[in-house]
Short mmCIF file of C-alpha atoms in Angstrom, two decimals:
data_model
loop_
_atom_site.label_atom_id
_atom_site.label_comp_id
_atom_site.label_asym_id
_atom_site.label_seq_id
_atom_site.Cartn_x
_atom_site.Cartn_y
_atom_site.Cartn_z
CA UNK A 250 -8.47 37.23 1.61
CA UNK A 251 -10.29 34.34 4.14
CA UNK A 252 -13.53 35.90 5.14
CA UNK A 253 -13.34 36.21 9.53
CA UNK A 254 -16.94 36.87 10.59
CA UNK A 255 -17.21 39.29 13.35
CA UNK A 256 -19.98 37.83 15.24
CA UNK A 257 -17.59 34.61 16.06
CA UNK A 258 -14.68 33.62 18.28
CA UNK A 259 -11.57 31.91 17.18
CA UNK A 260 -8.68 29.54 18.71
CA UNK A 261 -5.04 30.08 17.52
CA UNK A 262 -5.64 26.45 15.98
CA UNK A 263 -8.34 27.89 13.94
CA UNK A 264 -11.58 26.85 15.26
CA UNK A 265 -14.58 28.89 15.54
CA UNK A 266 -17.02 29.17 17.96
CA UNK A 267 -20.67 30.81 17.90
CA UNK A 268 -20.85 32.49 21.46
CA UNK A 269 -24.71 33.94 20.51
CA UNK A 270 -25.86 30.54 20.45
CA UNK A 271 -26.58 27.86 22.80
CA UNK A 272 -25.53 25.04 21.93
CA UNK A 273 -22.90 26.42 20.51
CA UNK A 274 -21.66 25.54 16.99
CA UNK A 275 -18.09 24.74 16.32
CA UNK A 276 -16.53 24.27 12.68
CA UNK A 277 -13.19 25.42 10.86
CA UNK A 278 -12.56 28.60 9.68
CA UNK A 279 -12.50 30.10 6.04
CA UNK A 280 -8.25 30.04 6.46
CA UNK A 281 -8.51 26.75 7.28
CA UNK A 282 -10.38 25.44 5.03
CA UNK A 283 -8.49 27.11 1.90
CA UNK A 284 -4.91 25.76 3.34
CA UNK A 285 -6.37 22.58 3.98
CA UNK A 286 -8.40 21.95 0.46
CA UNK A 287 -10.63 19.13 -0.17
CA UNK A 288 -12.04 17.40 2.89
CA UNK A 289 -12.86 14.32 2.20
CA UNK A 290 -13.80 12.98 5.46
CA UNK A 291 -14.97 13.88 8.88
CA UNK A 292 -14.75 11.63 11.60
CA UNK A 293 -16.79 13.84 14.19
CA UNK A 294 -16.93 13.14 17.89
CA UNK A 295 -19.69 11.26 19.88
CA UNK A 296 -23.22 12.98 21.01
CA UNK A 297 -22.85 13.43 24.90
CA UNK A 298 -19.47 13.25 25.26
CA UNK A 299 -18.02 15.79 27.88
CA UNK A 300 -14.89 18.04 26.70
CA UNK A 301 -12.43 20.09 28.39
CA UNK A 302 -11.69 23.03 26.74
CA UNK A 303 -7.80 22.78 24.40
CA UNK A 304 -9.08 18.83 24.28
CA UNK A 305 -8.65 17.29 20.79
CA UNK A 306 -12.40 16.19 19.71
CA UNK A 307 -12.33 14.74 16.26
CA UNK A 308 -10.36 14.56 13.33
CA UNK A 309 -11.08 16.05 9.56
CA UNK A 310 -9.08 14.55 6.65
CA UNK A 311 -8.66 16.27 3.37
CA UNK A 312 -6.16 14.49 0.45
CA UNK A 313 -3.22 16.55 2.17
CA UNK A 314 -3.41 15.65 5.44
CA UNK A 315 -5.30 14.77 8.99
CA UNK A 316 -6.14 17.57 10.79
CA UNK A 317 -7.23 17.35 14.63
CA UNK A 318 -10.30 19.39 15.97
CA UNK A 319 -9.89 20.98 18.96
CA UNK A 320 -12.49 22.02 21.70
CA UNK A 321 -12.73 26.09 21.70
CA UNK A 322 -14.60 25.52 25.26
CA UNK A 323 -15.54 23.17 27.66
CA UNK A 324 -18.57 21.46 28.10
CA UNK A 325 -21.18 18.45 26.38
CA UNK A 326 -21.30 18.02 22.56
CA UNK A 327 -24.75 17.56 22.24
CA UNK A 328 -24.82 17.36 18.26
CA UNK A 329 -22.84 16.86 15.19
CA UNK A 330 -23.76 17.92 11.33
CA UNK A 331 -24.96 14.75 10.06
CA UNK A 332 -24.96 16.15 6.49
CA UNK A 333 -20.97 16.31 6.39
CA UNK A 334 -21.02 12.23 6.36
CA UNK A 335 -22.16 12.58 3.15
CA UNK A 336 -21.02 15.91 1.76
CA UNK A 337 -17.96 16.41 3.75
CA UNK A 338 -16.62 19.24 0.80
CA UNK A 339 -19.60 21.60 2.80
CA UNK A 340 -16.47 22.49 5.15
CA UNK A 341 -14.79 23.82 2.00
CA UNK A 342 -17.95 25.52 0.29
CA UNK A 343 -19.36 26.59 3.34
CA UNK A 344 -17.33 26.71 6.25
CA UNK A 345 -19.38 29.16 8.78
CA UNK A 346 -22.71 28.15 7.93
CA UNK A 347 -23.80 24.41 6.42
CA UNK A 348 -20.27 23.64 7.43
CA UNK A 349 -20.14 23.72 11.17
CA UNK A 350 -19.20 20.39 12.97
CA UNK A 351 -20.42 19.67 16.09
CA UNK A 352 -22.13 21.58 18.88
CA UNK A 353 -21.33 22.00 22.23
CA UNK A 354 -23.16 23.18 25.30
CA UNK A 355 -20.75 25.28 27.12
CA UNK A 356 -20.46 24.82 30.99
CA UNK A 357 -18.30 27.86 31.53
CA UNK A 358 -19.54 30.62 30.43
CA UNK A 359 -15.83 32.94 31.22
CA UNK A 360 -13.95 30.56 28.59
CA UNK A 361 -15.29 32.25 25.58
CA UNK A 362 -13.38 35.27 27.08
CA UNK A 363 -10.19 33.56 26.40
CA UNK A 364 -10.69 33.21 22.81
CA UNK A 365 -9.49 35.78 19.99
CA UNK A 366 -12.16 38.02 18.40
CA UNK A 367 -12.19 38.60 14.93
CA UNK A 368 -9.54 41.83 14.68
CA UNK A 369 -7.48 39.10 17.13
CA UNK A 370 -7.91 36.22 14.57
CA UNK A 371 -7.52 38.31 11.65
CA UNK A 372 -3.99 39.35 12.95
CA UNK A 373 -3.00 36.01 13.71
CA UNK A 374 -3.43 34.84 10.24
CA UNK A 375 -2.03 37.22 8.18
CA UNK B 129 7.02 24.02 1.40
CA UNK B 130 7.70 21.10 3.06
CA UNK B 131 11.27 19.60 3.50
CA UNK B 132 11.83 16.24 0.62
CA UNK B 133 15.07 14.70 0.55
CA UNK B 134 17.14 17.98 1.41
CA UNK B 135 14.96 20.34 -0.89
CA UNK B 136 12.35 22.08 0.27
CA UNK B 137 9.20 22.10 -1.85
CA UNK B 138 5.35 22.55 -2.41
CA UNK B 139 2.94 20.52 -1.60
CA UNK B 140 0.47 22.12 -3.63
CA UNK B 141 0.44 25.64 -5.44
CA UNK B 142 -3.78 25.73 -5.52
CA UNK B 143 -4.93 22.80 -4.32
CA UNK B 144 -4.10 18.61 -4.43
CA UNK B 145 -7.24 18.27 -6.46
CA UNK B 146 -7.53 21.01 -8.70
CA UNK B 147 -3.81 20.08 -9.61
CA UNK B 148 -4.56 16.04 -10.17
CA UNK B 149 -7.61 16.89 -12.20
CA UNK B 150 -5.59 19.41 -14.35
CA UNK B 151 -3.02 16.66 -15.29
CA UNK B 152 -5.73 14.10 -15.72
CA UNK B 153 -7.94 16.58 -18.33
CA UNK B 154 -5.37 19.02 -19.34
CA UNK B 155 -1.56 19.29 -18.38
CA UNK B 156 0.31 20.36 -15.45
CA UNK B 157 4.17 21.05 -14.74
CA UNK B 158 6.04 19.74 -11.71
CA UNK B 159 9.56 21.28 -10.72
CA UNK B 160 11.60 18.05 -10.65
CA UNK B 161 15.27 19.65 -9.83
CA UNK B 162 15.99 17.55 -7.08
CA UNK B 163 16.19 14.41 -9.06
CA UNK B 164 19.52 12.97 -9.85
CA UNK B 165 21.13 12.28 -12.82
CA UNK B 166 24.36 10.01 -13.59
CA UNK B 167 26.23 10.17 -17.18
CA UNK B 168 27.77 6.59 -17.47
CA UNK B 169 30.11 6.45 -20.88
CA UNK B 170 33.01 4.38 -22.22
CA UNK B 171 33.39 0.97 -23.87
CA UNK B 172 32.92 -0.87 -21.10
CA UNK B 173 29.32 0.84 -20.03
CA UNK B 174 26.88 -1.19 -21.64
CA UNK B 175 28.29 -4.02 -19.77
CA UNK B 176 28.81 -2.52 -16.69
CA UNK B 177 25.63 -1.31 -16.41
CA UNK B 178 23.71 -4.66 -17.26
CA UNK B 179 26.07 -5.88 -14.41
CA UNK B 180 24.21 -3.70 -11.94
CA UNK B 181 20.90 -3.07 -13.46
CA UNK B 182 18.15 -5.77 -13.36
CA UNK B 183 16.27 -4.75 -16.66
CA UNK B 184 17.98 -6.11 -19.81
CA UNK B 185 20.30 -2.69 -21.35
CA UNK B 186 21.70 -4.47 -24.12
CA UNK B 187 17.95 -3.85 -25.59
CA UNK B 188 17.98 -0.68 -25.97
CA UNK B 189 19.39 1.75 -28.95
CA UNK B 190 20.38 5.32 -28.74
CA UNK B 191 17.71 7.31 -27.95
CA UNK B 192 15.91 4.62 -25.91
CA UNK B 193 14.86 4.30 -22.01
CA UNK B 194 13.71 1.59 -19.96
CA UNK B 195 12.23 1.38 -15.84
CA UNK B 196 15.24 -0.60 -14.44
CA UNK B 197 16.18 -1.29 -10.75
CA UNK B 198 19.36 -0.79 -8.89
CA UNK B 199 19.85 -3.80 -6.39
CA UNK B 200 22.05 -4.64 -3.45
CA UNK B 201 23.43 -8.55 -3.13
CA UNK B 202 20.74 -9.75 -0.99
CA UNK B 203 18.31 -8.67 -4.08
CA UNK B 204 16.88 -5.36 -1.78
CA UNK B 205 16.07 -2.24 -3.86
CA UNK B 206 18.18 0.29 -3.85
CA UNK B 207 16.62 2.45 -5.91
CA UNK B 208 14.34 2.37 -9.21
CA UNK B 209 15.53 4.53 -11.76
CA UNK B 210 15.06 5.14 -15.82
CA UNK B 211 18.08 4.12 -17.78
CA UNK B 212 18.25 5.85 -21.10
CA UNK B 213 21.30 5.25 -23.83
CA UNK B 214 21.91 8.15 -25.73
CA UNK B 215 24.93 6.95 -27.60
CA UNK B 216 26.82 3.37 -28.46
CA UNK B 217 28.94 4.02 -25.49
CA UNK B 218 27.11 6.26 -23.57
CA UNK B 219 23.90 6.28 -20.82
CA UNK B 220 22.18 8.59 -18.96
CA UNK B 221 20.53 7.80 -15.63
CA UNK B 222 17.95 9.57 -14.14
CA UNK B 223 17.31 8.55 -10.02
CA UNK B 224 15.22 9.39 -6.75
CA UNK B 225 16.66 12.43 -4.87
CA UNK B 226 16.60 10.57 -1.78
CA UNK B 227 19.01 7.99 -3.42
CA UNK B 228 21.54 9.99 -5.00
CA UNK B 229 24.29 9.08 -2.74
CA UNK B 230 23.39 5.87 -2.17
CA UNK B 231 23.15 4.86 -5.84
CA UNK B 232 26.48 6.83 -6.34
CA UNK B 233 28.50 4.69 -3.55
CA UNK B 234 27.04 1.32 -4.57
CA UNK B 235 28.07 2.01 -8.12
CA UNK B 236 31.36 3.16 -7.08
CA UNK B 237 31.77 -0.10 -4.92
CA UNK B 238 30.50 -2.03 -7.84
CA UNK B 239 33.16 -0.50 -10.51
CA UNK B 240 36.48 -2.75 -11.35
CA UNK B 241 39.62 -1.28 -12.15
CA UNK B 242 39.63 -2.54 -15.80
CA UNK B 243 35.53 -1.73 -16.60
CA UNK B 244 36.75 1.03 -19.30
CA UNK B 245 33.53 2.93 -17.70
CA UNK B 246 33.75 6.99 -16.61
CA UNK B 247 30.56 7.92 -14.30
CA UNK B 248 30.04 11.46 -14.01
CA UNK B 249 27.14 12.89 -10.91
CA UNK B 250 25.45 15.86 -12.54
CA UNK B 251 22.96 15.85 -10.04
CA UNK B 252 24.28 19.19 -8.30
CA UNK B 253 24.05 21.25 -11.84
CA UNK B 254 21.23 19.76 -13.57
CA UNK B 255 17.36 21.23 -12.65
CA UNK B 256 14.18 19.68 -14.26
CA UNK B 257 10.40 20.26 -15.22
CA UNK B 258 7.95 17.35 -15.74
CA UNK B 259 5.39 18.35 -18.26
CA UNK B 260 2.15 15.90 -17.70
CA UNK B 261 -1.25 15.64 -19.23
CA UNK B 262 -2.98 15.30 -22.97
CA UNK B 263 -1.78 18.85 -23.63
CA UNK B 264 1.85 18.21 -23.07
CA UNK B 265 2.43 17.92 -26.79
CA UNK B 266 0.53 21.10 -27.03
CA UNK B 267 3.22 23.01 -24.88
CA UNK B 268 6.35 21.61 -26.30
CA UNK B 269 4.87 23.02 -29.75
CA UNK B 270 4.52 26.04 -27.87
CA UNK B 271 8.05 26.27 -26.33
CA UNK B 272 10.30 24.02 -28.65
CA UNK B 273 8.67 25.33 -32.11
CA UNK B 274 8.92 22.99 -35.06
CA UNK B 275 12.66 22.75 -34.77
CA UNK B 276 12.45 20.27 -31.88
CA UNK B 277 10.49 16.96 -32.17
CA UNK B 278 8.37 15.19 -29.33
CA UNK B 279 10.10 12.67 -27.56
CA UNK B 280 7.83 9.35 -27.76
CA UNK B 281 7.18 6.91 -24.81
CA UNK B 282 10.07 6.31 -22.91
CA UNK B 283 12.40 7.87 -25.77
CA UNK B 284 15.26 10.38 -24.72
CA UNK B 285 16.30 13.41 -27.22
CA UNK B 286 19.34 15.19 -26.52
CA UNK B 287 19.31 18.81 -28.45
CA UNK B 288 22.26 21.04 -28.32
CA UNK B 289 20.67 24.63 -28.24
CA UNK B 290 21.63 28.15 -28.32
CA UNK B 291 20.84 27.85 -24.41
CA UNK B 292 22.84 25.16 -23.89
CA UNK B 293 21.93 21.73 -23.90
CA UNK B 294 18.89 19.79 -23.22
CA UNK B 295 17.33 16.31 -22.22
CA UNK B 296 13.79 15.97 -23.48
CA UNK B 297 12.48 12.33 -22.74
CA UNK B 298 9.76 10.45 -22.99
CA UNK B 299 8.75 9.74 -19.25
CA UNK B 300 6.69 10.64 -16.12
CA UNK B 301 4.87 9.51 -13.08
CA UNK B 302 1.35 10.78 -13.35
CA UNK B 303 0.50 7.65 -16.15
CA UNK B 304 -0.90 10.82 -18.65
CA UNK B 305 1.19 11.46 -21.93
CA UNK B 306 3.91 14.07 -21.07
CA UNK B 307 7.92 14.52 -20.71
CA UNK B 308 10.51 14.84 -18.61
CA UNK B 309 12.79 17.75 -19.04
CA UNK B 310 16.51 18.41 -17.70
CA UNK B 311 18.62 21.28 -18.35
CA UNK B 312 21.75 22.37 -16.83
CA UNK B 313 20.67 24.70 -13.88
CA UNK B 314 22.08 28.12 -15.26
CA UNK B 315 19.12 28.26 -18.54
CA UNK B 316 16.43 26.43 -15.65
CA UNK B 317 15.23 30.32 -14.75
CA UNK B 318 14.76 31.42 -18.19
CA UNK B 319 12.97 27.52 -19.90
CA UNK B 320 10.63 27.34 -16.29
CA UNK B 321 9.17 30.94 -17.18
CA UNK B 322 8.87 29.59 -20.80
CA UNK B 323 7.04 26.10 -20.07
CA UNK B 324 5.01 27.70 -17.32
CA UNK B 325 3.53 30.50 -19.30
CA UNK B 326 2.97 27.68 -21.99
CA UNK B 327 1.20 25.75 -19.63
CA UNK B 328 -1.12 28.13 -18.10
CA UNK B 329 -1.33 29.46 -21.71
CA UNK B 330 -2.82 25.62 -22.35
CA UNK B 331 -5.24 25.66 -19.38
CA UNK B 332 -2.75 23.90 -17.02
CA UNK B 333 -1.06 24.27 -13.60
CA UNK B 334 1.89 24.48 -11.64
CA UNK B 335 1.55 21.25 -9.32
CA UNK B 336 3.40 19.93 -6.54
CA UNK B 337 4.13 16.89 -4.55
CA UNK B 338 0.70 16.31 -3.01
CA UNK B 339 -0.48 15.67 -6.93
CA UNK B 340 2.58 13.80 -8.03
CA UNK B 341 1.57 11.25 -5.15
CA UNK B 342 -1.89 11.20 -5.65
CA UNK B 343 -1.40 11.07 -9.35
CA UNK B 344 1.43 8.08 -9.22
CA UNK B 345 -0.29 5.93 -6.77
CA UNK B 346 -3.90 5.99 -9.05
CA UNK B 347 -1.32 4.16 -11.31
CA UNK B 348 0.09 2.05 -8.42
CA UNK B 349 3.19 3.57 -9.25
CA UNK B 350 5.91 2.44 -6.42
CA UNK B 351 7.93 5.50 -4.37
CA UNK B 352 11.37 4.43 -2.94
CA UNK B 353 11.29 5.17 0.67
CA UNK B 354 7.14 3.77 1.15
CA UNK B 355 6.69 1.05 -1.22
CA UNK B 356 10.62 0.04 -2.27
CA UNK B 357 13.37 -0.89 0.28
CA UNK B 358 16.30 -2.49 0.91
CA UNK B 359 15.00 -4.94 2.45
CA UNK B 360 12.71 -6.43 -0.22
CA UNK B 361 13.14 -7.74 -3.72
CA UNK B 362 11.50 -5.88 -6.77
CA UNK B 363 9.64 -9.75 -7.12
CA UNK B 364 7.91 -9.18 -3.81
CA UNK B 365 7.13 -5.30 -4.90
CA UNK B 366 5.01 -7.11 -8.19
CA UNK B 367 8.15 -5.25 -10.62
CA UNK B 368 9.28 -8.62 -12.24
CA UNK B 369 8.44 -7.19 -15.55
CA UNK B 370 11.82 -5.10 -15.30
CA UNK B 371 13.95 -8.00 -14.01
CA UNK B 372 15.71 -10.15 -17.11
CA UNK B 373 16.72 -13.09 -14.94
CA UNK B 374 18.23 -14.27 -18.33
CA UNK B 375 20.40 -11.91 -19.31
CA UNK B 376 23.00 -13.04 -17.51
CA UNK B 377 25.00 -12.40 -13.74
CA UNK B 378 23.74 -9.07 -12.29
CA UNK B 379 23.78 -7.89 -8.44
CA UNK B 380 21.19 -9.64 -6.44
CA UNK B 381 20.48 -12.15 -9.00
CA UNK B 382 21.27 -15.25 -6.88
CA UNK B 383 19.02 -14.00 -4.23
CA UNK B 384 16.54 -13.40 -7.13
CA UNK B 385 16.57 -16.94 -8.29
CA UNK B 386 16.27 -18.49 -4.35
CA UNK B 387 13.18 -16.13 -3.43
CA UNK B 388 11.36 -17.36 -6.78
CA UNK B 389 12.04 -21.19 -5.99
CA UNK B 390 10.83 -20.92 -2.51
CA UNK B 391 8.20 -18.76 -3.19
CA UNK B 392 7.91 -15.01 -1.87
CA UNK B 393 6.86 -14.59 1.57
CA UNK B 394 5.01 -11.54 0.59
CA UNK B 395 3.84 -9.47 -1.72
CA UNK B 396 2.88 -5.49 -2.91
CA UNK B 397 -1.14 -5.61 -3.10
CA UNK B 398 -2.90 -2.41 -3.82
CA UNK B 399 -6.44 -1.98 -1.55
CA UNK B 400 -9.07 0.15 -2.67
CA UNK B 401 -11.67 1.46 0.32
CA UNK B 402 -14.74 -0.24 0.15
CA UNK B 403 -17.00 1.66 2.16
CA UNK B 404 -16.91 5.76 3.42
CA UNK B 405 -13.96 6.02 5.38
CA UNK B 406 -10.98 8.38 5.85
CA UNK B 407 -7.98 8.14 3.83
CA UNK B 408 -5.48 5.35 4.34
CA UNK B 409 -2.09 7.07 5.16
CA UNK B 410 1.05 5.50 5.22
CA UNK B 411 2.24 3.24 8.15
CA UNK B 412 -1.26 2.43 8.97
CA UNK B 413 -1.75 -1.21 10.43
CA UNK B 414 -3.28 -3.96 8.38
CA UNK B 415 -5.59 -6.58 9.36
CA UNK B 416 -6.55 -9.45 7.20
CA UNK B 417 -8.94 -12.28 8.61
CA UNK B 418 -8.94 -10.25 11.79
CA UNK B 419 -4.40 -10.23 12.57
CA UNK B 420 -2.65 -7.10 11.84
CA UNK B 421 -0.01 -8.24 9.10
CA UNK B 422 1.05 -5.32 7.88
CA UNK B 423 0.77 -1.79 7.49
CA UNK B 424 0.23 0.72 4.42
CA UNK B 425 3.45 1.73 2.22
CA UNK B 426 1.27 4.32 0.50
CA UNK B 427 -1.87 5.19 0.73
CA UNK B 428 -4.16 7.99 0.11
CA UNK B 429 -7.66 9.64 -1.26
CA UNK B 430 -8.09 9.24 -4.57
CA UNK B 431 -9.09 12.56 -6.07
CA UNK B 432 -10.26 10.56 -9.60
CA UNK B 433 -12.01 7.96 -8.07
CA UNK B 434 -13.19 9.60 -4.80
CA UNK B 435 -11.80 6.61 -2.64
CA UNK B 436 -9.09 5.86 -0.33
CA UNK B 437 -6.25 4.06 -2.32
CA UNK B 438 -3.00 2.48 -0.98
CA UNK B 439 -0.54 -0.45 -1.23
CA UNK B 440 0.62 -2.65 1.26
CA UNK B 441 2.81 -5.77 1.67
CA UNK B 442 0.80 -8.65 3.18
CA UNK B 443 1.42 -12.20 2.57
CA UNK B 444 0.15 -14.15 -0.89
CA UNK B 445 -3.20 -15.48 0.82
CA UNK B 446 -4.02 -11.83 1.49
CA UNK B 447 -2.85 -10.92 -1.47
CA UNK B 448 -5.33 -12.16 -4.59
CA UNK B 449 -7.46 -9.84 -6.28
CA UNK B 450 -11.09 -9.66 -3.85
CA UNK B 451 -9.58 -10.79 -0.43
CA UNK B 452 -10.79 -9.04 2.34
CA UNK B 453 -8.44 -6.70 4.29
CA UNK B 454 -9.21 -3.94 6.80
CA UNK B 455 -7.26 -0.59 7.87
CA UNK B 456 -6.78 -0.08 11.12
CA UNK B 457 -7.58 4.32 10.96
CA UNK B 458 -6.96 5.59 14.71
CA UNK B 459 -8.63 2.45 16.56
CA UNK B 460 -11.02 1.63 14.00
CA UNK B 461 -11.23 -1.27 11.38
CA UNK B 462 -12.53 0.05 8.20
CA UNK B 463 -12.57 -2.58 4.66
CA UNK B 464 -10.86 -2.41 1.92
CA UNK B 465 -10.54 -4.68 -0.72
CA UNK B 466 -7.54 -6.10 -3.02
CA UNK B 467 -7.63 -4.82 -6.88
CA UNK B 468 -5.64 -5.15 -9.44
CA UNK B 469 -3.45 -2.28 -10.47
CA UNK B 470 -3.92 0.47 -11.71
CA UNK B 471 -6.53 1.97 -9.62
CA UNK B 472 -7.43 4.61 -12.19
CA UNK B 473 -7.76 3.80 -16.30
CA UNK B 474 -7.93 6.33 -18.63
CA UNK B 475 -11.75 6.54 -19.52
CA UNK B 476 -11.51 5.48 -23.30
CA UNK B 477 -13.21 8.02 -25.66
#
């Protein structure tokens, strides 16, 4: 069973989203992850780049396939986990923690609203 | 499951990698049902066959295989196949799934009235299991006994059995010792419970067609459909090893001759990744001394190397072993550099 941490919030493309930080980090989730198998690659966005929420971001590659990233909510991403250049199987190992992506500093607040809570998420993927 | 030439089939049972690295150390079984298989007997087959085939058939005895290619007059593949003879009179062909019906009408199109030749498609009631990896020996012990023997590279046995028959040969696409084996599809239930449980038994895996790619390509392995067409010769796809242009008259031989004496426009190169970048997938543009000429046939991460891999046509001054070329990955140029084939060599012990 994928592990769907309760303190998160998902998209139906299987993003997560920390809404107790700020910045927010962004990453894939443990489901993800385990259908996509080894990541190989992560071609992550640009620091201070503004995003509309739904907006396509960056791209991860594993042997199967490319996957695009998509913004959970709008606003600036104002960093991006240096340390999956290098070690881009953290995403696999590691998904909610070392793994995350990029973060973004949301500019509306009401967005995170929109997004499927863990119970929601859990639903969707099983 | 993914949809592949009217079957639909796994990409991967645990995981690309895990199943690559299985075949590579251990063994791993692939379902190959979907490929086709043509019985070709009668006195004229031998002859009829070398009339179609670009490798040389006459060289083989019973119980022998060889890589061949099916061409069209213009010298285009139409498919690459194995060509076994298991008889004097008789052969057994084993194509791409993709090309069934198109190898079936071309041969039909290429048959006189007075060839002496009977073809027979037993595509629709024939299923298969590719066994793959230094423990493939290991499981046919474990399935087969002592009463059936191993079938050695490129050989084909055929064993009548209590179950019916059986076609054990010598063959695969993963470049790891291993065999190919078809059965008609009523006994395919019963001998894939068999040679799976042998296989896990063995420390193996069930694999599926995200391995078989990765797996063929680290040998530079062509696939009909990315890195074969009609519309090029098996010359320009680097397979002149299996054309005899001395054999005699085949299909596409003129066109053979005329491409070598003016000199092939381009050519298969395989590209290794020279630097961290994503995977080269196929279609992909290529760029050499800063023009796009071409884009990837195949292309992918290579899970024993831990580098992007592919092939592409580009013409012969792109083409020698050390050029320069670059991959064009959503915008960006990344390098890549031109190697000789295979990409991945058997680490000797």
């Amino acid at each position: 069973m994928s592990n769907v941490p309760d303190n998160l919030r998902y998209r139906d493309s299987h993003e997560w989203i920390d809404p107790t930080q700020s910045p927010s980090p962004v990453g894939i989730t443990d489901h993800a992850q385990a259908e996509l198998t080894d990541v190989v690659f992560v071609d992550p966005p640009k620091v201070g780049t503004q995003v509309s929420a739904g907006q396509q971001v960056c791209v991860i590659e594993s042997v199967k396939a490319a996957s695009d990233i998509y913004a959970p909510v709008s606003g600036e991403i104002v960093a991006i986990n240096e340390a999956l250049t290098g070690d881009p199987g953290l995403l696999n190992r590691d998904p909610y923690v070392g793994g995350w992506i990029f973060k973004i500093q949301s500019s509306n607040l009401a967005e995170f609203g929109a997004l499927m809570d863990a119970a929601a998420y859990g639903k969707h993927i099983a | 499951m993914v949809p592949f030439a009217g079957w639909d089939m796994p990409v991967q049972y645990t995981g690309i990698v895990d199943e690559h690295k299985a075949v590579r150390q251990s063994v791993g079984v692939f379902d190959v049902s979907h490929m086709g298989q043509f019985i070709v007997s009668g006195p004229g087959a031998e002859a009829f066959l070398n009339r179609v085939l670009t490798n040389n058939i006459t060289k083989l005895l019973p119980g022998q295989g060889q890589y061949t290619l099916l061409l069209n007059g213009l010298g285009g593949v139409i498919d690459d196949l194995i060509a076994y003879r298991t008889s004097e009179r008789e052969f057994y062909l084993v194509v791409n799934a993709s090309r069934i019906d198109a190898d079936w009408a071309h041969l039909e199109t290429q048959l006189n009235k007075d060839d002496e030749v009977m073809m027979a498609n037993a595509s629709d009631f024939t299923a298969g299991l590719a066994i793959q990896g230094p423990k493939a020996r290991e499981v046919a012990a474990t399935v087969f006994g002592s009463a059936t023997s191993f079938p050695e590279h490129n050989a084909i046995l055929v064993t009548m059995t209590s179950e019916g028959p059986m076609w054990l040969c010598g063959t695969g696409y993963t470049g790891e010792e291993g065999f190919e084996f078809f059965m008609p599809m009523e006994t395919a239930e019963m001998w894939f419970r068999k040679i799976v449980y042998a296989v896990k038994a063995a420390g193996g895996v069930p694999c599926g067609l995200g391995a078989r790619d990765t797996l063929r390509l680290e040998m530079g392995y062509p696939l009909n459909g990315n890195d074969l067409s009609e519309t090029r010769t098996p010359l320009q796809a680097g397979l002149g090893f299996f054309v005899d242009l001395d054999k005699g008259d085949f299909t596409g031989r003129e066109a053979l001759v005329k491409q070598k004496a003016a000199g092939l426009p381009d050519k298969l190169a395989a590209f290794r990744m020279t630097g961290a970048a994503p995977p080269p997938r196929p279609h992909y543009p290529v760029a050499f001394a800063g023009e796009i000429i071409g884009e990837v046939c195949s292309g992918t991460q290579s899970p024993s190397l831990g580098t992007g891999i592919g092939m592409a046509y580009v013409p012969l001054s792109a083409a020698t072993i050390g050029s320069t070329l670059e991959i064009e990955i959503r915008g960006r140029r990344f390098p890549a550099e031109v190697v000789k084939k295979p990409f991945y060599r058997k680490p000797s012990v």
